[in-house]
């Protein structure tokens, strides 16, 4: 079978990619680095559409694989929007980032890849990042009327609202979150090591009795330990009936056996030579 040849290498190298792209994009690049085997470019927010168009048309990064978000509350521009591009002809991937604040919109890239509409809606839903030019910027993962953005670091773990089914109204209702109990504090101790404090309900078990001895064989030092002795033998003899006398057996056999009877003499044969006795196999017709 002939080998299939393709222009894309099996494993693409990052050698020279960062310098080439940084030089080509010029002032659009804020920072560039190679980290964890990937080329990462940080682009000025207002130039993201132009930079991605140049990467698609001039450097063969044809596909937009994903748009993801990240939140760094300590920064002035707390959000990072990450575009992951794939070159099918080079078999190579790069990451492009922009930074934004809560009230700073990011230009949409739906003009380059229509699939970006869904991806930008997801970032808006989870982080609250605004995308200028997206004509359908609605929530896509959370419910209607959801408050807040769940992937922000300052979003409470319990949320702001809870929903339940109301028997009175016959529908699902939204209510402010009410915790049935305070958050429990966990010590994250291994259960095999045991707690260093007394658990509730174990107060009575604080004084544990000594375990019973094991593997200690029991021995009888005297007859008292077994119940045997002269008194026990006499008591057992008083309650036992006497043995019956032994039977005397004669030389002839058993004493109770009856005396043997004499043999019955045979009758004389009838006339004609027939015997008066009948064979054992014949049946007497007179009976």
Short mmCIF file of C-alpha atoms in Angstrom, two decimals:
data_model
loop_
_atom_site.label_atom_id
_atom_site.label_comp_id
_atom_site.label_asym_id
_atom_site.label_seq_id
_atom_site.Cartn_x
_atom_site.Cartn_y
_atom_site.Cartn_z
CA UNK A 1 0.00 0.00 0.00
CA UNK A 2 1.39 3.37 -1.03
CA UNK A 3 2.15 5.87 1.72
CA UNK A 4 -0.16 8.88 1.96
CA UNK A 5 1.81 12.12 1.73
CA UNK A 6 0.55 15.33 3.29
CA UNK A 7 2.09 18.75 3.57
CA UNK A 8 1.25 19.08 7.28
CA UNK A 9 3.87 17.61 9.60
CA UNK A 10 2.84 14.97 12.10
CA UNK A 11 4.18 17.06 14.99
CA UNK A 12 4.53 20.78 14.31
CA UNK A 13 7.35 22.76 15.86
CA UNK A 14 7.10 26.15 17.54
CA UNK A 15 10.53 27.16 16.32
CA UNK A 16 10.44 30.67 14.83
CA UNK A 17 6.62 30.96 15.09
CA UNK A 18 6.58 33.53 17.90
CA UNK A 19 9.07 35.84 16.21
CA UNK A 20 7.33 35.57 12.84
CA UNK A 21 3.87 36.37 14.18
CA UNK A 22 5.05 39.13 16.49
CA UNK A 23 6.85 40.84 13.61
CA UNK A 24 3.89 40.45 11.27
CA UNK A 25 1.28 41.84 13.69
CA UNK A 26 3.49 44.74 14.83
CA UNK A 27 1.78 47.21 17.18
CA UNK A 28 -1.23 44.97 17.61
CA UNK A 29 0.81 42.70 19.90
CA UNK A 30 1.04 43.72 23.55
CA UNK A 31 3.05 40.70 24.67
CA UNK A 32 4.13 37.33 23.37
CA UNK A 33 5.57 34.20 24.96
CA UNK A 34 5.97 30.46 24.54
CA UNK A 35 4.70 28.59 27.58
CA UNK A 36 3.87 24.94 28.18
CA UNK A 37 4.64 24.15 24.55
CA UNK A 38 2.18 26.75 23.19
CA UNK A 39 2.63 30.12 21.54
CA UNK A 40 0.61 32.80 23.36
CA UNK A 41 0.00 36.30 21.93
CA UNK A 42 -1.66 39.11 23.89
CA UNK A 43 -3.35 41.57 21.52
CA UNK A 44 -4.62 45.09 22.14
CA UNK A 45 -8.36 44.91 22.76
CA UNK A 46 -9.34 47.29 19.95
CA UNK A 47 -7.20 45.38 17.40
CA UNK A 48 -8.41 41.85 18.12
CA UNK A 49 -10.57 41.60 14.99
CA UNK A 50 -7.80 42.85 12.70
CA UNK A 51 -5.18 40.61 14.33
CA UNK A 52 -7.32 37.49 14.00
CA UNK A 53 -8.09 38.35 10.37
CA UNK A 54 -4.38 38.59 9.62
CA UNK A 55 -3.72 35.24 11.35
CA UNK A 56 -6.51 33.61 9.38
CA UNK A 57 -5.75 35.03 5.93
CA UNK A 58 -1.98 35.56 5.98
CA UNK A 59 -0.73 32.78 8.31
CA UNK A 60 -3.20 29.97 7.58
CA UNK A 61 -4.87 29.70 11.01
CA UNK A 62 -8.18 28.85 9.43
CA UNK A 63 -10.27 27.59 12.33
CA UNK A 64 -11.48 29.18 15.54
CA UNK A 65 -11.68 26.19 17.89
CA UNK A 66 -12.78 27.86 21.13
CA UNK A 67 -13.28 31.11 23.02
CA UNK A 68 -12.72 30.83 26.77
CA UNK A 69 -12.65 33.24 29.66
CA UNK A 70 -10.66 33.71 32.86
CA UNK A 71 -11.19 35.96 35.86
CA UNK A 72 -8.45 37.73 37.86
CA UNK A 73 -10.27 40.01 40.34
CA UNK A 74 -7.05 41.67 41.52
CA UNK A 75 -6.36 43.23 38.11
CA UNK A 76 -7.74 46.51 36.81
CA UNK A 77 -8.94 44.64 33.73
CA UNK A 78 -9.97 41.47 35.49
CA UNK A 79 -11.06 39.36 32.51
CA UNK A 80 -9.02 37.55 29.88
CA UNK A 81 -10.67 36.33 26.70
CA UNK A 82 -8.72 33.53 25.03
CA UNK A 83 -9.08 32.64 21.33
CA UNK A 84 -7.72 29.23 20.31
CA UNK A 85 -6.78 28.98 16.64
CA UNK A 86 -5.88 25.92 14.56
CA UNK A 87 -3.97 25.74 11.28
CA UNK A 88 -4.99 22.64 9.33
CA UNK A 89 -2.23 23.03 6.76
CA UNK A 90 0.52 23.51 9.36
CA UNK A 91 -0.98 21.26 12.03
CA UNK A 92 -0.27 23.98 14.56
CA UNK A 93 -2.18 25.81 17.29
CA UNK A 94 -1.77 29.21 18.91
CA UNK A 95 -3.55 31.10 21.69
CA UNK A 96 -4.54 34.75 21.37
CA UNK A 97 -5.60 36.77 24.43
CA UNK A 98 -7.22 40.13 25.12
CA UNK A 99 -7.98 41.82 28.45
CA UNK A 100 -11.18 43.57 29.45
CA UNK A 101 -12.99 45.03 32.44
CA UNK A 102 -16.62 44.64 33.46
CA UNK A 103 -17.71 47.72 31.53
CA UNK A 104 -15.20 47.45 28.66
CA UNK A 105 -16.65 45.81 25.52
CA UNK A 106 -14.57 43.59 23.27
CA UNK A 107 -15.03 43.74 19.48
CA UNK A 108 -16.88 40.72 18.16
CA UNK A 109 -15.25 38.29 15.73
CA UNK A 110 -18.52 36.98 14.29
CA UNK A 111 -17.50 38.83 11.12
CA UNK A 112 -14.64 36.31 10.75
CA UNK A 113 -16.20 33.11 12.09
CA UNK A 114 -20.00 32.85 12.49
CA UNK A 115 -19.51 30.16 15.16
CA UNK A 116 -18.07 32.88 17.41
CA UNK A 117 -21.62 34.03 18.12
CA UNK A 118 -22.32 31.02 20.32
CA UNK A 119 -18.88 31.13 21.95
CA UNK A 120 -19.15 34.83 22.80
CA UNK A 121 -22.59 34.25 24.31
CA UNK A 122 -21.10 31.61 26.60
CA UNK A 123 -18.34 33.95 27.81
CA UNK A 124 -20.93 36.69 28.36
CA UNK A 125 -23.17 34.33 30.32
CA UNK A 126 -20.44 32.95 32.57
CA UNK A 127 -18.28 36.08 33.07
CA UNK A 128 -20.37 39.06 32.00
CA UNK A 129 -17.95 40.20 29.29
CA UNK A 130 -19.62 42.41 26.68
CA UNK A 131 -18.93 41.87 22.96
CA UNK A 132 -19.52 44.91 20.82
CA UNK A 133 -21.15 44.05 17.50
CA UNK A 134 -22.72 40.75 18.57
CA UNK A 135 -26.38 41.18 17.62
CA UNK A 136 -27.61 38.20 19.68
CA UNK A 137 -25.81 38.56 23.00
CA UNK A 138 -28.12 36.52 25.25
CA UNK A 139 -27.57 34.01 28.01
CA UNK A 140 -27.01 30.51 26.68
CA UNK A 141 -26.27 28.24 29.68
CA UNK A 142 -28.14 29.73 32.63
CA UNK A 143 -31.90 30.05 33.08
CA UNK A 144 -34.11 32.98 32.15
CA UNK A 145 -33.87 35.75 34.72
CA UNK A 146 -30.64 34.39 36.22
CA UNK A 147 -28.78 37.00 38.28
CA UNK A 148 -25.02 37.30 38.20
CA UNK A 149 -22.31 35.42 36.33
CA UNK A 150 -21.35 32.09 37.92
CA UNK A 151 -17.72 31.86 36.71
CA UNK A 152 -16.65 35.06 38.41
CA UNK A 153 -14.43 34.48 41.42
CA UNK A 154 -16.61 36.68 43.65
CA UNK A 155 -19.83 34.85 42.77
CA UNK A 156 -21.13 33.04 45.90
CA UNK A 157 -21.12 29.26 45.81
CA UNK A 158 -24.78 29.16 46.80
CA UNK A 159 -25.89 31.73 44.23
CA UNK A 160 -28.38 34.49 44.89
CA UNK A 161 -31.61 32.62 44.20
CA UNK A 162 -32.94 29.11 44.55
CA UNK A 163 -35.83 27.48 42.77
CA UNK A 164 -38.38 24.96 44.00
CA UNK A 165 -41.77 23.62 42.97
CA UNK A 166 -44.64 25.32 44.79
CA UNK A 167 -47.67 23.16 45.54
CA UNK A 168 -49.77 26.26 46.18
CA UNK A 169 -48.96 27.96 42.86
CA UNK A 170 -48.46 24.77 40.86
CA UNK A 171 -45.23 25.93 39.24
CA UNK A 172 -41.52 26.46 39.82
CA UNK A 173 -40.84 29.59 41.86
CA UNK A 174 -37.65 31.55 42.51
CA UNK A 175 -36.81 32.65 46.04
CA UNK A 176 -33.80 34.15 47.82
CA UNK A 177 -31.36 31.51 49.02
CA UNK A 178 -32.06 30.29 52.55
CA UNK A 179 -29.51 27.90 54.01
CA UNK A 180 -30.96 25.28 56.34
CA UNK A 181 -27.78 25.31 58.42
CA UNK A 182 -24.49 27.12 58.59
CA UNK A 183 -21.63 25.90 56.50
CA UNK A 184 -19.88 23.02 58.15
CA UNK A 185 -16.17 23.24 58.80
CA UNK A 186 -14.21 20.24 57.58
CA UNK A 187 -10.85 19.25 59.00
CA UNK A 188 -9.99 17.07 55.97
CA UNK A 189 -8.39 14.49 58.28
CA UNK A 190 -8.00 10.95 57.08
CA UNK A 191 -10.65 8.72 58.70
CA UNK A 192 -8.03 6.02 59.20
CA UNK A 193 -5.92 8.27 61.42
CA UNK A 194 -8.78 9.15 63.77
CA UNK A 195 -9.91 12.53 65.02
CA UNK A 196 -7.92 14.35 67.68
CA UNK A 197 -11.12 15.32 69.49
CA UNK A 198 -14.08 13.42 70.92
CA UNK A 199 -16.82 13.03 68.34
CA UNK A 200 -20.44 13.73 69.40
CA UNK A 201 -21.91 10.62 70.98
CA UNK A 202 -18.54 9.14 71.95
CA UNK A 203 -18.32 10.75 75.39
CA UNK A 204 -19.11 7.44 77.15
CA UNK A 205 -16.52 5.61 75.11
CA UNK A 206 -13.67 7.80 76.35
CA UNK A 207 -12.82 5.24 79.06
CA UNK A 208 -12.47 2.09 77.06
CA UNK A 209 -12.21 -1.17 79.10
CA UNK A 210 -9.22 -3.38 78.59
CA UNK A 211 -9.75 -5.98 75.91
CA UNK A 212 -10.11 -9.61 77.02
CA UNK A 213 -6.96 -11.74 76.95
CA UNK A 214 -6.45 -13.77 73.85
CA UNK A 215 -4.39 -16.83 73.03
CA UNK A 216 -4.11 -17.88 76.70
CA UNK A 217 -4.84 -21.64 77.00
CA UNK A 218 -6.85 -22.76 80.04
CA UNK A 219 -5.25 -25.48 82.21
CA UNK A 220 -6.65 -27.61 85.07
CA UNK A 221 -4.31 -27.54 88.03
CA UNK A 222 -6.47 -29.81 90.28
CA UNK A 223 -9.49 -32.11 90.16
CA UNK A 224 -11.67 -29.30 91.50
CA UNK A 225 -11.37 -27.45 88.20
CA UNK A 226 -12.90 -30.33 86.26
CA UNK A 227 -15.58 -31.48 88.80
CA UNK A 228 -14.05 -34.97 89.05
CA UNK A 229 -13.16 -36.73 92.34
CA UNK A 230 -14.19 -39.36 94.85
CA UNK A 231 -17.40 -37.59 95.85
CA UNK A 232 -18.49 -37.20 92.25
CA UNK A 233 -17.83 -40.89 91.58
CA UNK A 234 -19.96 -41.96 94.59
CA UNK A 235 -22.80 -39.66 93.59
CA UNK A 236 -22.78 -41.02 90.09
CA UNK A 237 -22.77 -44.64 91.37
CA UNK A 238 -25.85 -44.07 93.60
CA UNK A 239 -27.97 -42.91 90.73
CA UNK A 240 -27.00 -45.72 88.34
CA UNK A 241 -29.12 -48.96 88.34
CA UNK A 242 -27.35 -52.29 88.87
CA UNK A 243 -26.32 -54.27 85.87
CA UNK A 244 -28.64 -57.19 84.93
CA UNK A 245 -27.27 -60.73 85.40
CA UNK A 246 -25.45 -62.17 82.49
CA UNK A 247 -27.34 -64.70 80.38
CA UNK A 248 -26.18 -68.34 80.44
CA UNK A 249 -25.93 -69.82 77.01
CA UNK A 250 -25.90 -73.61 76.63
CA UNK A 251 -23.66 -75.48 74.32
CA UNK A 252 -26.60 -76.17 72.02
CA UNK A 253 -27.26 -72.59 71.39
CA UNK A 254 -29.47 -69.88 72.75
CA UNK A 255 -31.19 -70.65 76.08
CA UNK A 256 -34.56 -69.26 74.95
CA UNK A 257 -34.58 -71.10 71.66
CA UNK A 258 -37.35 -73.78 71.30
CA UNK A 259 -36.52 -77.44 71.00
CA UNK A 260 -36.22 -78.64 67.43
CA UNK A 261 -39.18 -80.72 66.11
CA UNK A 262 -38.86 -84.16 64.59
CA UNK A 263 -38.82 -84.50 60.86
CA UNK A 264 -42.15 -85.47 59.35
CA UNK A 265 -41.93 -88.91 57.72
CA UNK A 266 -42.78 -89.15 54.08
CA UNK A 267 -46.03 -90.87 53.16
CA UNK A 268 -46.08 -94.07 51.20
CA UNK A 269 -46.39 -93.65 47.46
CA UNK A 270 -49.81 -94.24 45.92
CA UNK A 271 -50.66 -96.77 43.37
CA UNK A 272 -49.26 -95.95 40.03
CA UNK A 273 -46.04 -94.67 41.54
CA UNK A 274 -47.34 -91.21 42.32
CA UNK A 275 -46.08 -89.72 45.48
CA UNK A 276 -48.45 -88.32 48.07
CA UNK A 277 -46.33 -85.22 48.39
CA UNK A 278 -46.85 -82.34 46.02
CA UNK A 279 -44.22 -80.28 44.41
CA UNK A 280 -43.67 -76.92 46.02
CA UNK A 281 -44.44 -75.16 42.81
CA UNK A 282 -47.88 -76.77 42.33
CA UNK A 283 -51.05 -75.11 43.61
CA UNK A 284 -53.63 -77.23 45.47
CA UNK A 285 -56.96 -76.91 43.69
CA UNK A 286 -58.87 -77.95 46.83
CA UNK A 287 -57.83 -74.78 48.65
#
